Amino acid sequence: CWSVLNDELDTISERPYDPFYLDSDDRKLFEQEIKPFWKGRSNYEQWLAQIPDDTKALRDTGVIYINRKAVRGFGETTAGYEWLVREGLEGIESKIKARREELDLTRPGDYEKDYYLKSLLLVADGIRILASRYGREAEMMAAAESDPDRRDELLEISRICNRVPAQPASSFREALQSLYFYQTCIFMEQNAASYNPGRMDQYLWPYFQNDLASGALTKEQAQELLGCLWVKFSEPCLFQDEVTAEFAAGYPMFQNVCVGGVDDAGRDAVNDLSYMIVQATMDVQLYQPSLSVRYSLAKNPSKFLRKIVELISLGTGFPAFHNDDIGIRMLMNKGIPLKEALNWNPCGCVETNLEGRLRHFTALADINLGSVIEFALLNGVNRRTGQQVSLSTGNPDNFADFDEFLGAVKQQFSHITRAVVKGNHVMDEVCMNRPCPALSLTFKECIEKARDYAWGGAKYNTGNGIILIGVADLINSVAAVKHVVYETGQATMAELVQALDDDFAGHEELLKQCREAPKYGNDDPQVDRLVGDLFTFFADEIERYESKFGTMTPGILPVSGNTPFGLEVGALPSGRKAWRPLADGVSPSGGTDRLGPGAVLKSVSQICHDRFVQGTLLNLKVEPEMLRDENGIQQLMALLKSMCSLGVYHVQFNVIDQKKLIAAQQNPDEHRGLLVRVAGYTAYFTELGKDVQDEIIGRTVVREISAS
């Protein structure tokens, strides 16, 4: 973080995305102590000094975004919360001590293992000390408290903090406190996002059930405790540099809580706690935690689906809705056996994860698919700079047919992917010098192997995620070139390229023809065949590469990266004007899907979602009036079932009036609490930059649902 603050010391409070404010005392501390110590030691400096020239050239021109993990910690994982809550630090420490007893310090390598295991014990003791400090503080507050009810409450807080997470949780409240202390500690260890509490309705269920049965807790009290925890989840915010903030705007922490789905025997896993967790999100309506639903069409009850739709109708952007069958298959495609894959959980935005067992960066780097098209049309030249930054695939005027043009598109993608993989290997190597023992503490295999999470100590390790941004822009552009140039002859390739150079100024008729060409999101076989072809190729190409941790993995989740990427891309054959945001996720470009959400789902289903194992993200925007009556509720339930039948992985909804969004943009002080779904996460609308706000406003609005 030091380099971020150093570069932006005078501007960080004024930047358009996620500003921070630094008082004079903190600035003095930074300049006199933090900067001198950290200069030259940060991940970012070490990584930037080592990345190859071709990777750096693509990074510097907005073709790839690959800084994310250089300026943040690991994140994007689900720690072993269930193990910590059940065993307590004492139980984990006993495992560490037993493992140390097995070592032979005369054996090569065992000294290093012993040294590492000692570090885990130090971290465990540090977590215990932190909790006990809270216990002492609550006790001191109780001594000064005159209200007897509040005094009793503070004494109970003190008792719990002195007990967990040191010891196994013995009640629902202790379990919540234990997991939250640990959540705080792993955020303290690294400036990272996406530490996901995961399937809380499963691992907290025994404590909830026992407390109800014994009379120690009522449902109402449990509901209040969940609401209190939701408030605590919303307190931290992510510190990131200005560029990274553009790609994940709104201070997102991505703490993903999951409900529903099936258990490890394939049975319906929905229970009373599942409904109560949903209700907590309905009650509190803050931007964290992110709530995700695993929905099994075959196993989960309609009552549960209805509860989900009731939450959607509130317009908070929650929940993210996931097709359970596809999520399970994604985990299996990462090499996870079925029995364990059944226990998968959504991670961060829409990525797939497994509690306490899986290590990877789910979103190491992003590829700008708008640039892929540009390079195929400009022979590898960047339109903004005029520099040759990518592969020379030939003058497009000389392409004999559409297949030759499509081949150039694929070659450009292959070249860019190769550059990303090079940068990935550097990042993996840099991170070997940044162990994270607090996170590793709850990964059982890290203890068994005496090997840190950063070093591949988890039970399962996979290659990092390469994320594609601008799906609809690429598909619509390829379809437009095919239609306008090669099928109808409405323009030559030279005429099209010239129109793009001019941002269609003076080429209004050609702009009209490009915009009238077939578009993704309308259940059009001409376009959808291209979807299947291109995205199978993209998945194959990414999976060609191995890293030291496993096969590289693809995903389609933009966060808010479609906006800054769009600012680097000129006019496209789709009819999109220059320097505008790209389409988000697997969603159609705003205003180009004309046949309703059913047609959108059919087009989106042409992507083989199982292959994009880091997740795919679909945004839909719905008029609030649609969900005000029973008919609208039933229609949306039917649409979600259709989504699962079609094999689409994910969908999320903004249920909000267009006029309200525009009013909030014009008068932000009057709408500070307005929540919107950006892309895989919820944020306060008024905290987003104007470009991101405009992109959300410009998304197609669903006014009628036909799920047929």
XYZ file of C-alpha atoms in Angstrom:
708
model
C 0.000 0.000 0.000
C 2.875 2.424 0.623
C 3.511 2.979 -3.095
C -0.178 3.691 -3.718
C -0.283 6.348 -1.033
C 3.082 7.745 -2.093
C 1.964 8.187 -5.702
C -1.378 9.728 -4.715
C -0.521 11.561 -1.512
C -1.737 14.911 -2.826
C -4.629 13.619 -4.936
C -6.167 10.652 -3.115
C -8.814 12.836 -1.461
C -9.856 14.316 -4.816
C -9.914 11.302 -7.120
C -13.303 10.420 -8.685
C -13.287 6.783 -7.543
C -13.104 5.763 -3.865
C -11.319 8.793 -2.355
C -9.615 8.612 1.046
C -8.777 11.412 3.461
C -5.490 11.700 5.355
C -4.989 14.068 8.288
C -1.700 15.860 8.942
C -0.569 13.492 11.714
C -1.103 10.413 9.552
C 0.675 12.061 6.638
C 3.653 12.798 8.878
C 3.700 9.170 10.089
C 3.611 7.951 6.512
C 6.419 10.187 5.287
C 8.734 9.695 8.271
C 8.258 6.009 9.108
C 6.216 3.984 6.636
C 7.733 5.223 3.386
C 11.405 4.873 4.425
C 10.815 1.313 5.630
C 8.732 0.013 2.709
C 10.342 1.769 -0.250
C 11.541 -0.872 -2.691
C 9.970 -3.754 -0.761
C 6.354 -3.783 -1.919
C 4.871 -6.461 -4.150
C 3.972 -3.830 -6.729
C 7.511 -2.490 -7.095
C 9.036 -5.953 -7.315
C 6.422 -7.172 -9.790
C 6.614 -4.083 -12.028
C 10.395 -4.335 -12.236
C 10.162 -7.906 -13.533
C 7.210 -8.098 -15.939
C 8.172 -8.607 -19.600
C 8.031 -5.700 -22.056
C 5.094 -7.073 -24.060
C 3.043 -7.521 -20.891
C 3.895 -3.992 -19.771
C 3.024 -2.504 -23.185
C -0.430 -4.086 -23.122
C -0.922 -3.034 -19.507
C 0.062 0.567 -20.197
C -2.382 0.887 -23.113
C -5.437 -0.527 -21.330
C -5.509 -3.835 -23.195
C -5.036 -5.815 -20.008
C -5.465 -4.956 -16.356
C -3.009 -6.974 -14.306
C -2.111 -4.685 -11.375
C -4.802 -5.938 -9.003
C -2.811 -8.525 -7.087
C 0.308 -6.375 -7.082
C -1.442 -3.704 -4.998
C -3.631 -5.971 -2.839
C -3.243 -9.114 -0.788
C -4.556 -12.558 -1.629
C -8.258 -12.443 -0.819
C -10.605 -14.302 -3.171
C -10.802 -17.311 -0.913
C -12.926 -18.946 1.761
C -10.988 -19.664 4.919
C -11.764 -22.594 7.209
C -14.364 -20.797 9.311
C -16.224 -23.988 10.204
C -13.048 -25.610 11.554
C -12.128 -22.543 13.604
C -15.605 -22.222 15.108
C -15.814 -25.941 15.908
C -12.272 -26.543 17.215
C -11.271 -23.082 18.446
C -7.688 -21.876 18.355
C -6.865 -24.441 21.027
C -7.866 -27.300 18.754
C -5.931 -25.886 15.811
C -2.876 -25.275 17.996
C -2.961 -28.882 19.153
C -2.818 -29.997 15.502
C 0.147 -27.704 14.879
C 1.988 -28.991 17.946
C 1.307 -32.598 16.976
C 2.673 -31.902 13.495
C 5.819 -30.387 14.992
C 6.315 -33.551 17.038
C 6.413 -35.557 13.801
C 9.317 -33.545 12.404
C 12.953 -34.645 12.575
C 15.222 -31.606 12.590
C 18.091 -33.722 11.245
C 16.058 -34.306 8.078
C 16.555 -31.722 5.294
C 13.549 -29.419 5.042
C 12.118 -30.153 8.464
C 13.828 -27.186 10.111
C 12.045 -24.858 7.677
C 8.757 -26.635 8.364
C 9.232 -26.273 12.098
C 10.037 -22.590 11.715
C 6.845 -22.115 9.708
C 4.677 -24.020 12.188
C 6.034 -21.803 14.974
C 4.801 -18.796 12.989
C 1.298 -20.274 12.934
C 1.394 -20.646 16.721
C 2.481 -17.017 17.060
C -0.419 -15.889 14.878
C -2.909 -17.999 16.844
C -1.663 -16.425 20.054
C -2.002 -12.973 18.507
C -5.634 -13.612 17.599
C -6.302 -14.799 21.154
C -4.688 -11.664 22.587
C -6.739 -9.408 20.324
C -9.989 -11.057 21.428
C -9.006 -10.801 25.098
C -8.383 -7.069 24.677
C -11.961 -6.666 23.552
C -12.994 -8.732 26.560
C -11.097 -6.434 28.936
C -12.518 -3.335 27.278
C -16.083 -4.625 27.633
C -15.402 -5.443 31.295
C -14.100 -1.911 31.921
C -17.131 -0.420 30.198
C -19.410 -2.582 32.330
C -17.758 -1.334 35.517
C -18.561 2.257 34.535
C -22.103 1.510 33.296
C -25.077 2.637 35.405
C -27.808 0.935 33.356
C -28.085 -2.643 34.741
C -29.331 -4.116 31.446
C -26.481 -2.594 29.474
C -24.017 -3.658 32.187
C -25.186 -7.263 31.924
C -24.897 -7.069 28.151
C -21.310 -5.789 28.375
C -20.373 -8.506 30.858
C -21.744 -11.126 28.468
C -19.708 -9.595 25.646
C -16.633 -9.756 27.880
C -17.277 -13.412 28.725
C -17.666 -14.360 25.068
C -14.568 -12.438 23.936
C -12.503 -14.167 26.606
C -13.779 -17.539 25.441
C -13.754 -17.397 21.618
C -12.081 -17.865 19.288
C -9.623 -19.379 21.777
C -12.020 -22.211 22.616
C -14.652 -24.035 20.559
C -17.910 -22.102 20.260
C -20.631 -23.498 22.504
C -23.517 -21.328 21.308
C -24.821 -19.528 18.240
C -23.665 -16.164 19.546
C -20.202 -17.493 20.333
C -19.977 -18.978 16.848
C -20.807 -15.612 15.261
C -18.256 -13.837 17.450
C -15.573 -16.415 16.723
C -15.886 -16.176 12.956
C -16.019 -12.370 13.074
C -12.835 -12.074 15.152
C -11.087 -14.266 12.619
C -12.521 -12.257 9.716
C -11.090 -9.107 11.285
C -7.665 -10.694 11.712
C -7.249 -11.904 8.149
C -8.192 -8.450 6.900
C -5.589 -7.018 9.300
C -2.978 -9.355 7.824
C -3.450 -8.164 4.242
C -5.079 -5.322 2.359
C -7.313 -7.692 0.456
C -10.892 -8.154 -0.643
C -13.124 -11.187 -0.845
C -12.630 -13.155 2.330
C -15.885 -15.042 2.161
C -17.728 -16.374 5.237
C -19.324 -18.851 2.848
C -22.096 -21.308 3.785
C -23.079 -19.857 7.131
C -26.481 -21.554 7.036
C -24.667 -24.908 7.049
C -21.816 -24.579 9.540
C -23.772 -22.408 12.005
C -26.867 -24.627 11.872
C -25.885 -26.991 14.744
C -25.326 -24.054 17.132
C -28.595 -22.400 16.151
C -30.502 -25.678 16.438
C -29.031 -26.546 19.850
C -29.726 -23.092 21.291
C -33.332 -23.201 20.143
C -33.833 -26.681 21.564
C -32.327 -25.750 24.941
C -34.222 -22.474 25.175
C -30.972 -20.502 25.354
C -32.012 -18.467 22.325
C -35.190 -17.494 20.503
C -35.487 -17.039 16.747
C -36.019 -13.333 17.294
C -32.802 -13.047 19.287
C -30.892 -15.014 16.652
C -32.283 -12.727 13.955
C -31.085 -9.671 15.874
C -27.603 -11.166 16.251
C -27.397 -11.763 12.500
C -28.426 -8.164 11.887
C -25.708 -6.951 14.263
C -23.130 -9.052 12.429
C -24.294 -7.606 9.091
C -23.597 -4.112 10.458
C -20.077 -5.180 11.468
C -19.445 -6.680 8.022
C -20.218 -3.249 6.526
C -17.628 -1.355 8.584
C -14.370 -2.029 6.675
C -13.667 -0.682 3.203
C -11.045 -1.573 0.622
C -7.965 0.605 0.116
C -6.757 0.568 -3.480
C -4.994 2.756 -6.001
C -6.886 5.036 -8.365
C -6.708 2.696 -11.364
C -7.748 -0.381 -9.397
C -10.602 1.629 -7.889
C -11.914 2.234 -11.414
C -12.031 -1.543 -11.918
C -13.781 -2.150 -8.556
C -15.517 1.088 -7.624
C -17.484 1.604 -4.404
C -15.013 0.464 -1.685
C -16.136 -3.178 -2.132
C -15.007 -5.793 0.381
C -16.756 -8.724 -1.354
C -17.500 -10.649 1.867
C -19.725 -13.260 0.288
C -22.230 -15.150 2.454
C -24.006 -18.063 0.786
C -27.297 -19.858 1.461
C -29.163 -22.751 -0.123
C -28.049 -25.422 -2.567
C -27.385 -29.035 -1.661
C -25.319 -30.737 1.028
C -22.438 -33.169 0.579
C -24.928 -35.987 0.011
C -26.737 -34.052 -2.715
C -29.813 -33.360 -0.545
C -31.716 -30.105 -0.140
C -29.596 -27.949 2.207
C -32.144 -25.172 2.818
C -33.005 -24.778 6.509
C -34.545 -22.155 8.799
C -31.219 -20.373 9.078
C -31.133 -19.972 5.284
C -34.325 -17.912 5.467
C -33.071 -15.919 8.450
C -29.842 -14.981 6.673
C -31.889 -13.737 3.722
C -34.087 -11.831 6.175
C -31.029 -10.193 7.751
C -30.126 -8.741 4.365
C -33.718 -7.573 3.914
C -33.721 -5.948 7.357
C -30.323 -4.250 7.427
C -29.956 -3.187 3.764
C -26.278 -2.246 3.881
C -23.778 -2.929 1.108
C -22.097 -5.800 2.972
C -22.068 -8.708 3.290
C -22.643 -9.773 -0.288
C -25.417 -12.360 -0.229
C -25.361 -15.201 -2.726
C -27.866 -17.961 -3.301
C -27.111 -21.446 -4.518
C -30.358 -22.619 -6.084
C -30.877 -26.260 -6.963
C -33.797 -26.518 -9.372
C -34.283 -30.183 -8.504
C -33.845 -30.010 -4.727
C -34.628 -26.574 -3.247
C -38.270 -25.732 -2.389
C -40.375 -23.112 -4.189
C -40.899 -21.400 -0.827
C -37.177 -20.658 -0.740
C -37.205 -19.303 -4.291
C -40.109 -17.040 -3.422
C -38.178 -15.640 -0.444
C -35.310 -14.857 -2.796
C -37.605 -13.016 -5.204
C -39.051 -11.019 -2.304
C -35.508 -9.881 -1.511
C -34.841 -9.055 -5.168
C -37.993 -6.920 -5.254
C -36.601 -4.620 -2.528
C -34.122 -3.203 -5.042
C -30.954 -3.523 -2.938
C -29.110 -5.479 -5.633
C -29.136 -8.615 -3.492
C -28.848 -11.520 -3.856
C -26.567 -12.904 -6.533
C -28.488 -15.923 -7.838
C -26.427 -18.986 -8.804
C -27.397 -22.166 -10.609
C -26.176 -24.832 -8.186
C -25.643 -27.553 -10.778
C -23.326 -25.337 -12.837
C -21.399 -24.199 -9.756
C -20.762 -27.820 -8.803
C -19.514 -28.626 -12.312
C -17.234 -25.576 -12.265
C -15.568 -26.903 -9.109
C -15.170 -30.308 -10.692
C -13.551 -28.650 -13.714
C -11.033 -27.175 -11.262
C -10.127 -30.713 -10.256
C -12.267 -30.993 -7.115
C -13.916 -34.416 -6.524
C -17.724 -34.413 -6.672
C -18.185 -35.148 -2.957
C -16.316 -31.963 -2.065
C -17.569 -29.927 -5.019
C -21.090 -30.359 -3.635
C -20.003 -28.015 -0.828
C -18.834 -25.182 -3.111
C -19.537 -21.553 -2.298
C -19.653 -18.349 -4.367
C -16.644 -16.150 -3.742
C -16.135 -12.423 -4.221
C -18.296 -11.447 -7.188
C -19.410 -14.723 -8.744
C -16.278 -16.864 -8.534
C -16.342 -20.432 -7.242
C -14.553 -21.576 -4.108
C -14.310 -24.276 -1.454
C -14.006 -23.560 2.251
C -10.536 -24.059 3.721
C -9.240 -26.167 0.850
C -8.673 -24.133 -2.344
C -5.946 -21.645 -3.273
C -5.838 -19.344 -6.308
C -6.319 -15.773 -7.464
C -9.798 -15.994 -8.948
C -9.297 -12.732 -10.868
C -5.610 -12.186 -11.504
C -5.986 -10.198 -14.731
C -8.602 -8.821 -17.127
C -8.505 -8.870 -20.938
C -10.165 -6.064 -22.902
C -12.126 -7.811 -25.670
C -12.811 -4.438 -27.293
C -9.063 -4.133 -27.864
C -8.996 -7.628 -29.365
C -11.389 -6.443 -32.101
C -9.479 -3.189 -32.597
C -6.199 -4.997 -33.073
C -7.701 -7.366 -35.651
C -8.894 -4.315 -37.626
C -5.739 -2.210 -37.108
C -3.081 -4.905 -37.506
C -2.058 -4.748 -33.847
C -1.897 -0.943 -33.628
C -3.434 0.834 -30.644
C -5.975 3.370 -31.911
C -5.396 5.899 -29.130
C -1.587 5.948 -29.252
C -0.922 4.856 -32.825
C 1.710 2.452 -31.504
C 2.194 -1.174 -32.511
C 1.538 -2.919 -29.196
C 0.121 -6.259 -30.317
C 0.598 -8.915 -32.948
C 0.658 -8.027 -36.649
C -2.146 -10.111 -38.160
C -2.241 -8.425 -41.564
C -4.045 -5.585 -43.287
C -7.767 -6.357 -42.891
C -8.404 -5.040 -46.436
C -6.621 -8.153 -47.645
C -8.662 -10.683 -45.670
C -10.151 -12.991 -48.282
C -13.229 -13.900 -46.280
C -14.873 -13.791 -42.870
C -12.966 -16.836 -41.623
C -9.686 -15.009 -42.198
C -10.957 -12.028 -40.206
C -12.152 -14.337 -37.417
C -8.744 -15.995 -37.440
C -7.115 -12.606 -36.862
C -9.413 -12.006 -33.888
C -8.382 -15.342 -32.404
C -4.685 -14.674 -33.021
C -4.913 -11.345 -31.225
C -6.603 -13.004 -28.259
C -3.919 -15.699 -28.161
C -1.132 -13.117 -28.175
C -2.716 -11.107 -25.352
C -3.375 -14.240 -23.283
C 0.263 -15.258 -23.616
C 1.374 -11.851 -22.308
C -1.009 -12.159 -19.345
C 0.371 -15.586 -18.453
C 3.904 -14.180 -18.388
C 2.797 -11.500 -15.934
C 0.999 -14.163 -13.906
C 4.181 -16.166 -13.424
C 5.977 -13.084 -12.101
C 3.136 -12.409 -9.656
C 3.146 -15.997 -8.414
C 6.878 -15.772 -7.794
C 6.685 -12.414 -5.988
C 3.931 -13.752 -3.726
C 6.123 -16.647 -2.644
C 7.889 -14.045 -0.508
C 4.633 -12.896 1.089
C 3.309 -15.720 3.305
C -0.033 -15.206 5.022
C -0.013 -17.323 8.204
C -3.271 -15.910 9.623
C -5.134 -17.077 6.529
C -3.195 -20.352 6.356
C -4.054 -21.117 9.987
C -7.484 -22.530 9.065
C -6.348 -24.511 6.020
C -5.737 -27.989 7.437
C -3.351 -29.029 4.676
C -1.190 -25.933 5.266
C -0.523 -27.391 8.708
C -0.081 -30.942 7.440
C 2.357 -29.836 4.722
C 3.866 -27.074 6.888
C 3.464 -24.983 3.774
C 1.823 -21.561 3.585
C -1.242 -20.760 1.496
C 0.986 -18.474 -0.597
C 3.296 -21.387 -1.367
C 0.591 -23.803 -2.467
C -0.101 -25.389 0.906
C -3.857 -25.744 0.399
C -5.373 -29.128 -0.386
C -6.237 -27.961 -3.909
C -4.295 -25.388 -5.917
C -5.379 -24.147 -9.326
C -4.011 -21.680 -11.821
C -5.112 -18.090 -11.497
C -8.139 -16.593 -13.202
C -8.028 -14.633 -16.472
C -11.169 -12.534 -16.801
C -12.757 -11.465 -20.091
C -14.484 -8.070 -20.334
C -16.580 -6.808 -23.241
C -18.351 -10.002 -24.323
C -21.255 -8.299 -26.107
C -18.972 -5.727 -27.744
C -16.830 -8.459 -29.237
C -19.731 -10.638 -30.392
C -21.727 -7.730 -31.836
C -18.646 -6.391 -33.616
C -17.753 -9.745 -35.152
C -21.394 -10.215 -36.201
C -21.484 -6.714 -37.718
C -18.309 -7.280 -39.744
C -19.725 -10.554 -41.012
C -23.064 -8.970 -41.948
C -21.988 -5.556 -43.258
C -18.763 -6.506 -45.049
C -18.928 -10.176 -45.988
C -22.635 -11.028 -46.346
C -24.446 -7.912 -47.613
C -21.497 -5.922 -48.964
C -22.938 -2.728 -47.504
C -19.367 -1.548 -46.946
C -15.857 -2.646 -47.757
C -13.444 -3.395 -44.945
C -11.523 -0.218 -45.802
C -14.705 1.851 -45.566
C -15.595 0.306 -42.222
C -12.124 0.910 -40.759
C -12.213 4.522 -41.960
C -15.621 5.029 -40.342
C -14.242 3.664 -37.082
C -11.225 5.978 -37.333
C -13.667 8.896 -37.692
C -15.931 7.663 -34.856
C -18.623 7.366 -37.555
C -18.654 11.161 -38.116
C -19.732 11.587 -41.749
C -20.596 7.880 -41.952
C -24.106 8.011 -40.512
C -25.579 5.508 -42.960
C -22.881 2.968 -42.165
C -23.416 3.582 -38.439
C -27.104 2.801 -38.957
C -26.240 -0.410 -40.823
C -23.813 -1.498 -38.090
C -26.401 -0.903 -35.397
C -29.049 -2.797 -37.359
C -26.787 -5.833 -37.817
C -27.726 -8.918 -35.726
C -27.056 -8.469 -32.021
C -26.250 -10.747 -29.090
C -29.073 -11.183 -26.579
C -31.930 -11.716 -29.033
C -31.903 -15.519 -29.460
C -30.547 -15.042 -32.996
C -28.910 -18.243 -34.297
C -26.568 -16.263 -36.588
C -25.039 -14.462 -33.631
C -25.316 -17.232 -31.072
C -23.274 -19.623 -33.223
C -20.435 -17.119 -32.999
C -20.807 -17.071 -29.205
C -20.302 -20.818 -28.927
C -17.359 -20.823 -31.346
C -15.445 -17.899 -29.877
C -15.911 -18.626 -26.206
C -15.012 -22.279 -26.570
C -11.831 -21.086 -28.285
C -11.138 -18.570 -25.510
C -11.531 -21.206 -22.786
C -9.308 -23.635 -24.706
C -6.661 -20.964 -25.186
C -6.495 -19.971 -21.517
C -6.431 -23.603 -20.385
C -3.416 -24.272 -22.632
C -1.231 -22.656 -19.999
C 0.054 -24.075 -16.746
C 1.342 -22.182 -13.744
C 3.280 -23.472 -10.756
C -0.090 -24.004 -9.049
C -2.098 -25.550 -11.887
C -3.939 -24.882 -15.131
C -4.888 -21.261 -15.817
C -8.619 -20.638 -15.532
C -11.119 -18.389 -17.386
C -13.992 -16.274 -16.084
C -16.303 -13.465 -17.223
C -16.894 -10.954 -14.431
C -16.073 -7.292 -15.032
C -16.580 -5.855 -11.530
C -16.651 -2.252 -12.856
C -13.762 -2.794 -15.281
C -15.976 -2.487 -18.362
C -16.028 1.273 -17.760
C -12.260 2.050 -17.673
C -11.618 -0.507 -20.419
C -14.170 1.280 -22.602
C -12.263 4.536 -22.172
C -9.330 2.865 -23.960
C -11.296 1.579 -26.965
C -12.340 3.595 -30.010
C -15.444 3.084 -32.129
C -16.379 -0.544 -32.815
C -18.205 -2.242 -35.714
C -21.098 -2.954 -33.328
C -22.034 0.724 -33.635
C -20.660 1.612 -30.216
C -19.068 5.067 -30.285
C -15.485 5.677 -29.155
C -14.338 5.817 -25.535
C -17.663 4.618 -24.083
C -18.046 1.843 -21.457
C -18.065 -1.726 -22.717
C -20.892 -4.128 -21.882
C -20.714 -5.765 -18.459
C -20.281 -9.485 -17.845
C -22.184 -11.735 -20.232
C -24.959 -9.133 -20.461
C -26.033 -7.676 -23.821
C -24.991 -4.118 -24.640
C -27.503 -1.658 -23.225
C -30.502 -1.189 -25.505
C -29.539 -3.873 -28.035
C -31.575 -6.739 -26.537
C -35.075 -6.167 -27.852
C -36.948 -9.410 -27.189
C -36.976 -9.571 -23.403
C -35.108 -11.554 -20.750
C -36.099 -14.963 -22.114
C -34.234 -14.247 -25.351
C -31.302 -12.873 -23.356
C -31.035 -16.110 -21.377
C -31.102 -18.204 -24.547
C -28.228 -16.216 -26.041
C -26.266 -16.246 -22.794
C -26.726 -20.017 -22.569
C -24.653 -20.421 -25.749
C -21.585 -19.814 -23.605
C -20.493 -23.073 -21.991
C -20.598 -21.714 -18.447
C -19.068 -24.860 -16.940
C -15.808 -24.035 -18.747
C -15.550 -20.522 -17.306
C -14.781 -21.867 -13.873
C -14.105 -18.491 -12.256
C -17.723 -17.587 -12.886
C -19.863 -15.711 -15.391
C -21.938 -12.667 -14.529
C -25.302 -11.577 -15.954
C -26.947 -8.281 -14.969
C -30.622 -7.541 -15.585
C -32.434 -4.317 -14.707
C -36.127 -4.539 -13.822
C -38.812 -1.907 -13.314
C -39.974 -1.939 -9.657
C -43.629 -1.953 -10.723
C -43.159 -5.418 -12.226
C -42.629 -6.990 -8.809
C -45.382 -5.209 -6.911
C -47.987 -7.951 -7.376
C -48.239 -11.731 -7.261
C -48.154 -12.075 -11.032
C -44.785 -10.324 -11.218
C -43.370 -12.445 -8.399
C -44.440 -15.640 -10.168
C -43.021 -14.434 -13.491
C -39.613 -13.790 -11.980
C -39.645 -17.167 -10.226
C -40.379 -18.789 -13.590
C -37.557 -16.829 -15.232
C -35.069 -18.015 -12.613
C -36.143 -21.622 -13.106
C -35.731 -21.196 -16.870
C -32.240 -19.841 -16.315
C -31.309 -23.016 -14.447
C -32.865 -25.216 -17.135
C -30.799 -23.444 -19.807
C -27.527 -23.978 -17.946
C -26.824 -20.311 -17.225
C -24.683 -19.916 -14.109
C -25.620 -16.564 -12.575
C -27.981 -13.599 -12.692
C -28.464 -10.533 -10.518
C -30.974 -7.706 -10.660
C -31.191 -3.974 -10.258
C -34.822 -3.276 -9.396
C -34.935 0.493 -9.522
C -36.696 3.340 -11.257
C -34.633 5.061 -13.962
C -35.809 8.461 -12.757
C -34.489 7.711 -9.277
C -31.030 6.868 -10.639
C -30.901 10.093 -12.628
C -32.119 12.097 -9.636
C -29.440 10.503 -7.438
C -26.761 11.403 -9.959
C -27.938 15.010 -10.041
C -28.544 15.381 -6.289
C -26.279 12.852 -4.521
C -26.739 14.282 -1.025
C -30.429 13.388 -1.142
C -29.779 9.739 -2.111
C -26.756 8.647 -0.034
C -28.394 5.349 0.935
C -29.285 4.232 -2.603
C -27.872 0.735 -3.218
C -27.286 -0.627 -6.728
C -25.824 -3.784 -8.180
C -22.649 -2.906 -10.084
C -21.275 -6.229 -11.311
C -21.015 -9.003 -8.758
C -21.279 -6.639 -5.830
C -23.530 -3.972 -4.366
C -22.400 -0.390 -3.772
C -23.847 2.968 -2.848
C -24.753 4.621 -6.146
C -23.559 8.068 -5.100
C -20.080 6.711 -4.246
C -19.528 5.486 -7.805
C -17.788 7.583 -10.457
C -19.993 9.217 -13.082
C -18.818 6.849 -15.829
C -19.937 3.832 -13.792
C -23.205 5.561 -12.887
C -23.860 6.275 -16.569
C -23.212 2.646 -17.488
C -25.736 1.438 -14.899
C -28.316 3.979 -16.063
C -27.777 2.868 -19.664
C -28.539 -0.831 -19.082
C -31.646 -2.232 -20.742
C -34.720 -2.073 -18.502
C -36.959 -5.162 -18.349
C -40.592 -4.096 -18.238
C -42.172 -7.465 -18.979
C -41.013 -11.028 -18.397
C -41.574 -13.936 -20.687
C -39.663 -16.979 -19.539
C -40.877 -19.229 -22.308
